[in-house]
CSV table of C-alpha atoms and ligand atoms in Angstrom, one decimal:
chain,number,residue,atom,x,y,z
A,280,MET,CA,-0.1,-0.1,-0.1
A,281,ALA,CA,1.4,3.6,-0.8
A,282,ILE,CA,1.0,4.8,2.9
A,283,PRO,CA,1.3,3.2,6.1
A,284,SER,CA,-1.7,2.5,7.9
A,285,ASN,CA,-2.0,3.2,11.6
A,286,ALA,CA,-4.7,0.0,11.9
A,287,SER,CA,-2.6,-1.7,13.9
A,288,LEU,CA,-2.4,0.8,16.6
A,289,LEU,CA,-6.2,1.7,16.5
A,290,ASP,CA,-6.6,-2.3,17.3
A,291,LYS,CA,-5.3,-2.3,20.6
A,292,TYR,CA,-7.6,0.8,22.1
A,293,LEU,CA,-10.5,-1.3,20.3
A,294,ARG,CA,-9.8,-4.4,22.3
A,295,LEU,CA,-10.6,-2.5,25.4
A,296,SER,CA,-13.6,-3.1,27.4
A,297,GLN,CA,-16.7,-0.4,26.3
A,298,GLY,CA,-18.5,-1.5,29.4
A,299,ASN,CA,-22.7,-1.6,28.9
A,300,LYS,CA,-22.9,1.1,26.4
A,301,VAL,CA,-23.6,0.5,22.9
A,302,GLN,CA,-21.9,2.9,20.1
A,303,VAL,CA,-23.9,4.1,17.8
A,304,GLU,CA,-22.9,5.9,14.3
A,305,TYR,CA,-25.8,7.9,12.5
A,306,ILE,CA,-25.2,8.2,8.7
A,307,TRP,CA,-27.1,10.5,6.5
A,308,ILE,CA,-26.6,12.1,2.9
A,309,ASP,CA,-26.3,15.8,2.8
A,310,ASN,CA,-26.6,16.8,-1.1
A,311,ASN,CA,-25.1,13.3,-2.3
A,312,THR,CA,-22.5,13.2,0.5
A,313,LEU,CA,-21.9,11.3,3.4
A,314,ARG,CA,-21.6,12.5,6.7
A,315,SER,CA,-21.6,10.9,9.9
A,316,LYS,CA,-21.1,11.3,13.7
A,317,SER,CA,-21.2,8.8,17.0
A,318,ARG,CA,-23.0,8.7,20.0
A,319,THR,CA,-23.5,6.7,23.3
A,320,LEU,CA,-26.5,4.2,24.4
A,321,ASP,CA,-27.1,2.7,27.9
A,322,TYR,CA,-29.0,0.2,26.0
A,323,PHE,CA,-29.0,-2.6,23.8
A,324,VAL,CA,-30.6,-2.2,20.0
A,325,ASN,CA,-31.7,-4.7,17.4
A,326,ARG,CA,-34.5,-2.8,15.9
A,327,VAL,CA,-34.1,0.7,14.0
A,328,GLU,CA,-37.1,1.7,15.9
A,329,GLU,CA,-34.9,2.0,19.1
A,330,ILE,CA,-32.7,4.7,18.0
A,331,PRO,CA,-33.9,8.2,18.8
A,332,GLU,CA,-33.5,10.8,16.2
A,333,TRP,CA,-30.9,13.2,16.4
A,334,TYR,CA,-29.9,16.4,14.3
A,335,ASP,CA,-27.2,17.6,12.8
A,336,ASP,CA,-26.9,21.4,13.9
A,337,GLY,CA,-26.1,22.7,10.5
A,338,GLN,CA,-22.5,23.7,11.7
A,339,GLU,CA,-21.8,24.5,7.8
A,340,LYS,CA,-24.9,26.2,6.8
A,341,HIS,CA,-26.6,27.7,9.4
A,342,ASP,CA,-30.0,25.4,9.2
A,343,GLU,CA,-30.6,22.7,11.4
A,344,ILE,CA,-31.4,19.1,9.9
A,345,ILE,CA,-33.2,15.9,11.9
A,346,LEU,CA,-31.9,13.0,11.6
A,347,ARG,CA,-34.5,10.3,11.3
A,348,PRO,CA,-33.1,6.6,11.8
A,349,VAL,CA,-34.2,4.3,8.8
A,350,ALA,CA,-32.3,1.5,8.8
A,351,LEU,CA,-29.8,-0.3,11.4
A,352,TYR,CA,-26.5,-2.3,10.3
A,353,HIS,CA,-23.6,-3.4,12.4
A,354,ASP,CA,-20.5,-2.0,12.7
A,355,PRO,CA,-17.7,-3.2,11.4
A,356,PHE,CA,-15.6,-0.8,12.8
A,357,ARG,CA,-16.3,-1.1,16.3
A,358,PRO,CA,-16.4,-5.0,16.1
A,359,THR,CA,-17.5,-7.2,19.5
A,360,ARG,CA,-18.6,-10.6,19.4
A,361,ASP,CA,-22.1,-9.8,19.6
A,362,LYS,CA,-22.3,-7.1,16.8
A,363,THR,CA,-23.2,-4.7,19.7
A,364,ASN,CA,-22.4,-1.6,17.9
A,365,LYS,CA,-24.5,-0.4,15.0
A,366,LEU,CA,-24.6,2.0,11.7
A,367,VAL,CA,-27.7,3.5,11.4
A,368,LEU,CA,-29.0,5.0,8.1
A,369,CYS,CA,-31.0,8.2,8.4
A,370,ASP,CA,-33.6,10.5,6.6
A,371,THR,CA,-33.0,14.0,6.7
A,372,TYR,CA,-36.2,16.1,7.7
A,373,LEU,CA,-36.4,20.0,8.3
A,374,PRO,CA,-37.3,21.5,11.2
A,375,ASP,CA,-41.1,21.8,10.3
A,376,GLY,CA,-41.3,18.7,9.6
A,377,THR,CA,-40.9,18.2,5.7
A,378,PRO,CA,-38.5,16.3,3.9
A,379,HIS,CA,-35.1,17.9,3.5
A,380,PRO,CA,-34.6,19.1,-0.1
A,381,THR,CA,-31.8,16.3,-1.1
A,382,ASN,CA,-33.8,13.9,0.7
A,383,TYR,CA,-34.2,11.6,-2.1
A,384,ARG,CA,-35.3,8.6,-0.3
A,385,TYR,CA,-38.4,10.1,1.2
A,386,HIS,CA,-39.4,10.2,-2.5
A,387,CYS,CA,-38.7,6.5,-3.2
A,388,HIS,CA,-40.1,5.3,-0.4
A,389,ARG,CA,-43.6,6.3,-1.9
A,390,ILE,CA,-42.7,5.1,-5.4
A,391,MET,CA,-41.7,2.0,-3.8
A,392,ASN,CA,-44.8,1.4,-1.7
A,393,THR,CA,-46.7,2.3,-4.7
A,394,TYR,CA,-45.9,0.2,-6.6
A,395,ASP,CA,-44.8,-3.0,-4.1
A,396,HIS,CA,-47.3,-5.5,-5.7
A,397,HIS,CA,-45.1,-5.6,-9.0
A,398,ALA,CA,-42.2,-6.5,-6.1
A,399,PRO,CA,-39.2,-4.6,-7.6
A,400,TRP,CA,-35.7,-6.4,-7.2
A,401,PHE,CA,-32.7,-4.5,-8.2
A,402,GLY,CA,-28.7,-4.8,-8.1
A,403,MET,CA,-26.4,-2.2,-8.4
A,404,GLU,CA,-22.5,-2.6,-9.6
A,405,GLN,CA,-20.4,0.1,-8.1
A,406,GLU,CA,-17.8,1.0,-9.6
A,407,TYR,CA,-14.8,3.3,-8.3
A,408,LEU,CA,-11.1,4.2,-8.7
A,409,LEU,CA,-9.0,4.6,-6.2
A,410,ILE,CA,-7.0,7.9,-5.1
A,411,ASP,CA,-3.4,8.6,-3.9
A,412,PRO,CA,-4.2,11.4,-1.4
A,413,GLN,CA,-0.4,12.6,-1.8
A,414,LYS,CA,0.1,12.6,-5.3
A,415,GLU,CA,-3.6,13.1,-5.8
A,416,LYS,CA,-3.2,10.6,-8.9
A,417,PRO,CA,-4.9,7.5,-9.0
A,418,LEU,CA,-3.8,4.2,-6.6
A,419,GLY,CA,-0.4,3.3,-7.9
A,420,TRP,CA,0.0,5.1,-11.3
A,421,PRO,CA,3.3,6.7,-12.2
A,422,GLN,CA,4.0,10.4,-10.7
A,423,HIS,CA,5.2,11.5,-14.4
A,424,GLY,CA,3.2,10.1,-17.2
A,425,PHE,CA,0.7,7.1,-17.3
A,426,PRO,CA,0.5,2.8,-16.7
A,427,GLU,CA,0.4,0.5,-19.4
A,428,PRO,CA,-2.8,0.7,-21.2
A,429,GLN,CA,-5.9,-1.1,-20.7
A,430,GLY,CA,-6.0,-4.7,-21.2
A,431,LYS,CA,-4.2,-6.4,-18.5
A,432,TYR,CA,-5.9,-5.3,-15.4
A,433,TYR,CA,-9.1,-6.4,-16.0
A,434,CYS,CA,-9.9,-9.4,-13.3
A,435,GLY,CA,-6.0,-9.5,-13.3
A,436,VAL,CA,-3.5,-10.7,-10.7
A,437,GLY,CA,-0.3,-9.5,-9.6
A,438,ALA,CA,1.6,-6.7,-8.3
A,439,ASP,CA,2.5,-5.3,-11.6
A,440,LYS,CA,-1.5,-5.0,-12.2
A,441,ILE,CA,-3.2,-4.8,-9.2
A,442,PHE,CA,-3.1,-1.6,-6.9
A,443,GLY,CA,-5.3,-2.1,-3.7
A,444,ARG,CA,-6.6,-5.0,-3.3
A,445,ASP,CA,-6.4,-5.3,0.0
A,446,ILE,CA,-8.9,-2.3,0.4
A,447,VAL,CA,-11.1,-4.4,-1.7
A,448,GLU,CA,-10.9,-7.3,0.4
A,449,ALA,CA,-11.2,-4.9,3.9
A,450,HIS,CA,-14.4,-3.6,2.1
A,451,TYR,CA,-16.1,-7.0,0.9
A,452,ARG,CA,-15.6,-8.5,4.7
A,453,ALA,CA,-16.6,-5.0,6.3
A,454,CYS,CA,-20.2,-5.2,4.2
A,455,LEU,CA,-20.7,-8.7,5.1
A,456,TYR,CA,-20.2,-8.2,9.0
A,457,ALA,CA,-22.8,-5.3,8.6
A,458,GLY,CA,-25.3,-7.4,7.0
A,459,ILE,CA,-25.1,-5.6,3.4
A,460,ARG,CA,-26.0,-7.9,0.6
A,461,ILE,CA,-22.6,-7.5,-1.3
A,462,GLY,CA,-23.0,-10.0,-4.3
A,463,GLY,CA,-19.1,-9.8,-5.6
A,464,ALA,CA,-16.3,-7.5,-5.9
A,465,ASN,CA,-13.9,-7.4,-9.2
A,466,VAL,CA,-10.7,-5.5,-10.5
A,467,GLU,CA,-11.7,-3.1,-13.5
A,468,VAL,CA,-10.3,-2.2,-16.6
A,469,CYS,CA,-8.9,0.8,-16.1
A,470,PRO,CA,-6.0,0.5,-13.4
A,471,SER,CA,-6.7,0.6,-10.1
A,472,GLN,CA,-10.4,0.7,-10.6
A,473,PHE,CA,-12.5,-2.0,-9.0
A,474,GLU,CA,-16.1,-2.6,-9.0
A,475,PHE,CA,-18.6,-3.8,-6.0
A,476,GLN,CA,-22.1,-5.5,-6.7
A,477,VAL,CA,-24.7,-5.1,-4.0
A,478,GLY,CA,-28.0,-7.0,-4.6
A,479,PRO,CA,-30.5,-8.5,-5.7
A,480,CYS,CA,-32.4,-6.0,-2.9
A,481,PRO,CA,-35.9,-5.3,-3.1
A,482,GLY,CA,-37.4,-2.0,-3.2
A,483,ILE,CA,-36.0,1.2,-0.9
A,484,THR,CA,-33.6,-1.3,0.4
A,485,MET,CA,-31.4,-1.1,-3.2
A,486,GLY,CA,-30.8,2.6,-2.1
A,487,ASP,CA,-29.8,2.1,1.6
A,488,GLU,CA,-27.3,-0.8,1.0
A,489,LEU,CA,-25.9,1.0,-1.8
A,490,TRP,CA,-25.1,4.0,0.5
A,491,MET,CA,-23.8,1.9,3.2
A,492,ALA,CA,-21.7,0.3,1.2
A,493,ARG,CA,-20.0,3.6,-0.2
A,494,TYR,CA,-19.9,4.6,3.0
A,495,LEU,CA,-18.4,1.6,4.5
A,496,LEU,CA,-15.7,2.0,1.4
A,497,GLU,CA,-14.5,5.6,2.2
A,498,ARG,CA,-14.2,4.3,6.4
A,499,VAL,CA,-11.9,1.4,4.6
A,500,GLY,CA,-10.1,3.8,2.8
A,501,GLU,CA,-9.4,5.7,5.5
A,502,THR,CA,-7.5,3.1,7.4
A,503,PHE,CA,-5.2,2.7,4.5
A,504,GLY,CA,-4.8,6.0,3.9
A,505,VAL,CA,-6.3,5.7,0.5
A,506,GLY,CA,-9.1,8.3,-1.1
A,507,VAL,CA,-12.2,6.8,-3.4
A,508,THR,CA,-13.4,8.6,-6.1
A,509,PHE,CA,-17.1,8.1,-7.9
A,510,HIS,CA,-16.5,10.5,-10.7
A,511,PRO,CA,-17.6,8.8,-13.9
A,512,LYS,CA,-14.3,9.8,-15.9
A,513,PRO,CA,-12.1,10.3,-13.3
A,514,VAL,CA,-9.1,10.4,-15.9
A,515,GLN,CA,-9.4,12.0,-19.1
A,516,GLY,CA,-8.4,9.7,-22.3
A,517,ASP,CA,-8.6,6.3,-23.2
A,518,TRP,CA,-9.7,5.1,-19.8
A,519,ASN,CA,-12.9,3.6,-19.2
A,520,GLY,CA,-15.0,5.7,-16.9
A,521,ALA,CA,-16.8,4.4,-13.7
A,522,GLY,CA,-20.6,2.8,-13.9
A,523,CYS,CA,-23.5,1.8,-12.0
A,524,HIS,CA,-24.9,-0.7,-13.8
A,525,THR,CA,-28.5,-1.0,-12.2
A,526,ASN,CA,-30.3,-4.4,-13.0
A,527,TYR,CA,-34.0,-4.5,-12.6
A,528,SER,CA,-36.8,-7.2,-12.5
A,529,THR,CA,-40.3,-7.4,-11.3
A,530,LYS,CA,-42.4,-10.6,-10.1
A,531,ALA,CA,-43.8,-10.7,-13.6
A,532,MET,CA,-40.4,-10.3,-15.4
A,533,ARG,CA,-38.8,-13.2,-12.9
A,534,GLN,CA,-41.8,-15.6,-14.3
A,535,GLN,CA,-41.3,-18.4,-17.1
A,536,ASP,CA,-44.2,-17.3,-19.0
A,537,ASP,CA,-44.5,-13.6,-19.4
A,538,GLY,CA,-40.8,-12.5,-18.4
A,539,LEU,CA,-39.2,-11.6,-21.1
A,540,ALA,CA,-42.2,-10.0,-22.7
A,541,THR,CA,-42.7,-8.2,-19.5
A,542,MET,CA,-38.9,-6.9,-19.9
A,543,GLU,CA,-39.2,-5.8,-23.8
A,544,ASP,CA,-42.8,-3.5,-22.5
A,545,ALA,CA,-41.0,-2.0,-19.5
A,546,ILE,CA,-37.8,-1.2,-22.1
A,547,GLU,CA,-40.2,0.4,-24.7
A,548,ARG,CA,-41.8,2.7,-21.6
A,549,MET,CA,-38.4,3.3,-20.7
A,550,SER,CA,-36.9,4.7,-23.8
A,551,LEU,CA,-40.5,7.4,-24.1
A,552,ARG,CA,-38.1,9.0,-21.1
A,553,HIS,CA,-34.7,8.8,-21.9
A,554,PHE,CA,-33.5,12.4,-21.5
A,555,GLU,CA,-35.7,12.2,-17.9
A,556,HIS,CA,-33.5,9.2,-16.8
A,557,ILE,CA,-30.3,10.8,-18.0
A,558,ALA,CA,-31.2,13.8,-16.0
A,559,VAL,CA,-30.6,11.6,-12.6
A,560,TYR,CA,-28.2,9.3,-14.1
A,561,GLY,CA,-25.1,11.3,-12.6
A,562,GLU,CA,-23.2,14.6,-12.7
A,563,ASP,CA,-20.7,14.6,-15.5
A,564,ASN,CA,-22.0,11.5,-17.1
A,565,ASP,CA,-22.0,12.9,-20.6
A,566,LEU,CA,-18.0,12.6,-20.2
A,567,ARG,CA,-19.2,8.5,-19.7
A,568,LEU,CA,-21.4,7.8,-22.3
A,569,THR,CA,-19.6,8.6,-25.5
A,570,GLY,CA,-20.5,5.7,-27.3
A,571,HIS,CA,-17.1,4.4,-26.8
A,572,HIS,CA,-15.3,2.2,-23.8
A,573,GLU,CA,-18.6,0.0,-23.4
A,574,THR,CA,-21.2,2.4,-23.4
A,575,GLY,CA,-24.1,3.8,-25.3
A,576,HIS,CA,-24.2,7.1,-26.5
A,577,ILE,CA,-26.3,9.6,-24.3
A,578,GLY,CA,-27.9,11.5,-26.7
A,579,ALA,CA,-29.6,8.0,-27.9
A,580,PHE,CA,-31.6,5.3,-26.2
A,581,SER,CA,-30.4,1.8,-27.4
A,582,TYR,CA,-31.2,-2.1,-25.9
A,583,GLY,CA,-29.9,-5.4,-27.2
A,584,ILE,CA,-29.4,-8.6,-26.2
A,585,ALA,CA,-25.7,-9.1,-24.6
A,586,ASN,CA,-25.2,-5.6,-26.2
A,587,ARG,CA,-22.3,-4.0,-23.8
A,588,GLY,CA,-22.8,-0.6,-26.1
A,589,ALA,CA,-26.5,0.0,-25.2
A,590,SER,CA,-28.3,1.7,-23.2
A,591,ILE,CA,-30.1,-1.3,-21.5
A,592,ARG,CA,-28.8,-4.8,-21.7
A,593,ILE,CA,-30.7,-7.9,-21.5
A,594,PRO,CA,-27.9,-10.3,-20.4
A,595,ARG,CA,-28.0,-13.7,-22.7
A,596,HIS,CA,-28.5,-16.1,-20.3
A,597,VAL,CA,-31.9,-14.3,-19.5
A,598,ALA,CA,-32.8,-13.6,-23.1
A,599,LYS,CA,-31.9,-18.0,-23.1
A,600,GLN,CA,-34.2,-18.7,-20.1
A,601,GLY,CA,-36.4,-16.0,-21.1
A,602,LYS,CA,-37.0,-14.7,-17.8
A,603,GLY,CA,-34.7,-13.2,-15.1
A,604,TYR,CA,-33.8,-9.4,-15.0
A,605,MET,CA,-32.3,-6.2,-17.5
A,606,GLU,CA,-29.3,-4.1,-17.0
A,607,ASP,CA,-29.6,-0.2,-17.4
A,608,ARG,CA,-25.8,0.4,-18.6
A,609,ARG,CA,-26.7,4.6,-18.1
A,610,PRO,CA,-26.4,5.5,-14.2
A,611,ALA,CA,-23.1,7.0,-13.6
A,612,SER,CA,-20.8,5.7,-10.8
A,613,ASN,CA,-21.8,9.1,-8.6
A,614,VAL,CA,-25.8,8.9,-8.8
A,615,ASP,CA,-28.2,9.0,-6.2
A,616,PRO,CA,-29.6,5.4,-6.0
A,617,TYR,CA,-32.6,6.2,-4.8
A,618,ARG,CA,-33.6,8.5,-7.6
A,619,VAL,CA,-32.4,5.6,-10.2
A,620,THR,CA,-34.2,3.2,-8.5
A,621,SER,CA,-37.2,5.4,-8.5
A,622,ILE,CA,-37.5,6.5,-12.2
A,623,ILE,CA,-37.1,3.4,-13.3
A,624,VAL,CA,-40.2,2.2,-11.7
A,625,GLU,CA,-41.7,5.1,-12.5
A,626,SER,CA,-40.8,4.8,-16.2
A,627,SER,CA,-41.4,1.1,-16.7
A,628,LEU,CA,-45.0,0.8,-14.1
A,629,SER,CA,-47.0,4.1,-14.4
A,630,PRO,CA,-49.4,4.4,-17.0
A,631,ILE,CA,-47.8,6.2,-20.1
A,632,PRO,CA,-48.8,9.3,-20.3
A,633,SER,CA,-50.6,11.0,-23.3
A,634,SER,CA,-48.0,13.6,-24.0
A,635,LEU,CA,-45.4,11.3,-24.8
A,636,PHE,CA,-47.1,10.1,-27.6
A,637,HIS,CA,-46.5,11.8,-30.9
B,739,ADP,P1,-22.0,-8.0,-15.3
B,739,ADP,O1,-22.1,-9.0,-16.2
B,739,ADP,O2,-23.1,-6.8,-16.0
B,739,ADP,O3,-20.7,-7.4,-14.8
B,739,ADP,P2,-22.5,-8.3,-12.9
B,739,ADP,O4,-22.9,-9.7,-12.0
B,739,ADP,O5,-21.4,-7.5,-12.0
B,739,ADP,O6,-22.9,-8.5,-14.0
B,739,ADP,O7,-24.0,-7.6,-11.7
B,739,ADP,C1,-24.8,-8.4,-12.1
B,739,ADP,C2,-26.6,-7.8,-10.8
B,739,ADP,O8,-27.4,-8.5,-11.3
B,739,ADP,C3,-26.0,-8.1,-9.5
B,739,ADP,O9,-25.7,-6.9,-8.7
B,739,ADP,C4,-27.2,-9.0,-9.0
B,739,ADP,O10,-27.5,-8.3,-7.4
B,739,ADP,C5,-28.3,-8.6,-10.0
B,739,ADP,N1,-29.1,-9.3,-10.1
B,739,ADP,C6,-29.3,-10.6,-10.1
B,739,ADP,N2,-30.5,-11.0,-10.4
B,739,ADP,C7,-31.0,-10.5,-10.3
B,739,ADP,C8,-32.7,-9.8,-10.4
B,739,ADP,N3,-33.7,-10.8,-10.9
B,739,ADP,N4,-32.9,-8.7,-10.1
B,739,ADP,C9,-32.8,-7.9,-10.1
B,739,ADP,N5,-31.1,-7.6,-10.3
B,739,ADP,C10,-30.7,-9.3,-10.1
B,740,MN,MN1,-20.6,-6.0,-13.1
B,741,MN,MN1,-18.0,-3.4,-14.1
B,742,MN,MN1,-22.6,-4.5,-15.8
């Protein structure tokens, strides 16, 4: 690793007794950025309802935000045998009780409740790049010039190809400990680029678990002194950008008889709202969706079976089986998963407004 870690020093203190106290880390999303702070409780907790509301006093913005606990996980950074310590994801509200303008979870939750009878599931593939904060370059890249061109890195092994696998491993286990449905991880196409998958997750839990997995990644990065960027085109040039492919299915799509037909109907509905989707599929996504580097061009909707250059792809094994899920390849790595899952469900399941027919 580029920078020596202090993890072994910290470990000594984490083995000290914490008495009968519980440490809870409150985590919230402030305008697409994660924040967190800790609090001691003097009782054990098992359910999110047992965690009191708190507030962010708005030091940097002059307005107080109410933090309302919505989902509970175990804290891998304060491990105990009984998993006593918790991470709690919070929704943000204004003091008058209305949802904070950037609280996209609130809207998403309403949509997921409305379409609950379709049982929407998601799986998101989070790509990211590790950054050496001292050099302000991707981890392991030479001080001057560039590493060897893409081709040998994807799913590669060996110290000449892989920079930062310790972080990937630590994060993977941290997610499992926390209770996040991490499905796997792989080394990506661009050097020091990686991916992890979360899912399948039903409804609102997709956004919750992806945000938590990102939180864990940033925290693991701190331990190793390595930064993370979710920018969709962190390096200009012949280097793959970073996406957050969103895999989606409903109950009907997962069933044998009408699976493929339901997917095709959903894709047609989604195609009518391509630019509305693009509007919530991440900042600077135009730098990534060029039609090259395994992307479909941002300016036109396309779809295909096994086509990695399309907006939406039906995986080959799904087409063969006639049921399963589809993959929306447009979302960028910096998306808010609540906004992505909301619009996919709305576009594919709501009645089509007549204004969309010409
Ligand atoms: P790719 O071939 O695009 O790299 P991955 O293996 O990285 O695919 O990711 C596939 C994703 O599809 C995983 O996140 C997984 O959770 C998700 N997935 C699998 N089955 C379903 C399903 N029925 N509905 C929604 N998502 C699913
Ligand atoms: Mn993948
Ligand atoms: Mn990928
Ligand atoms: Mn994919």
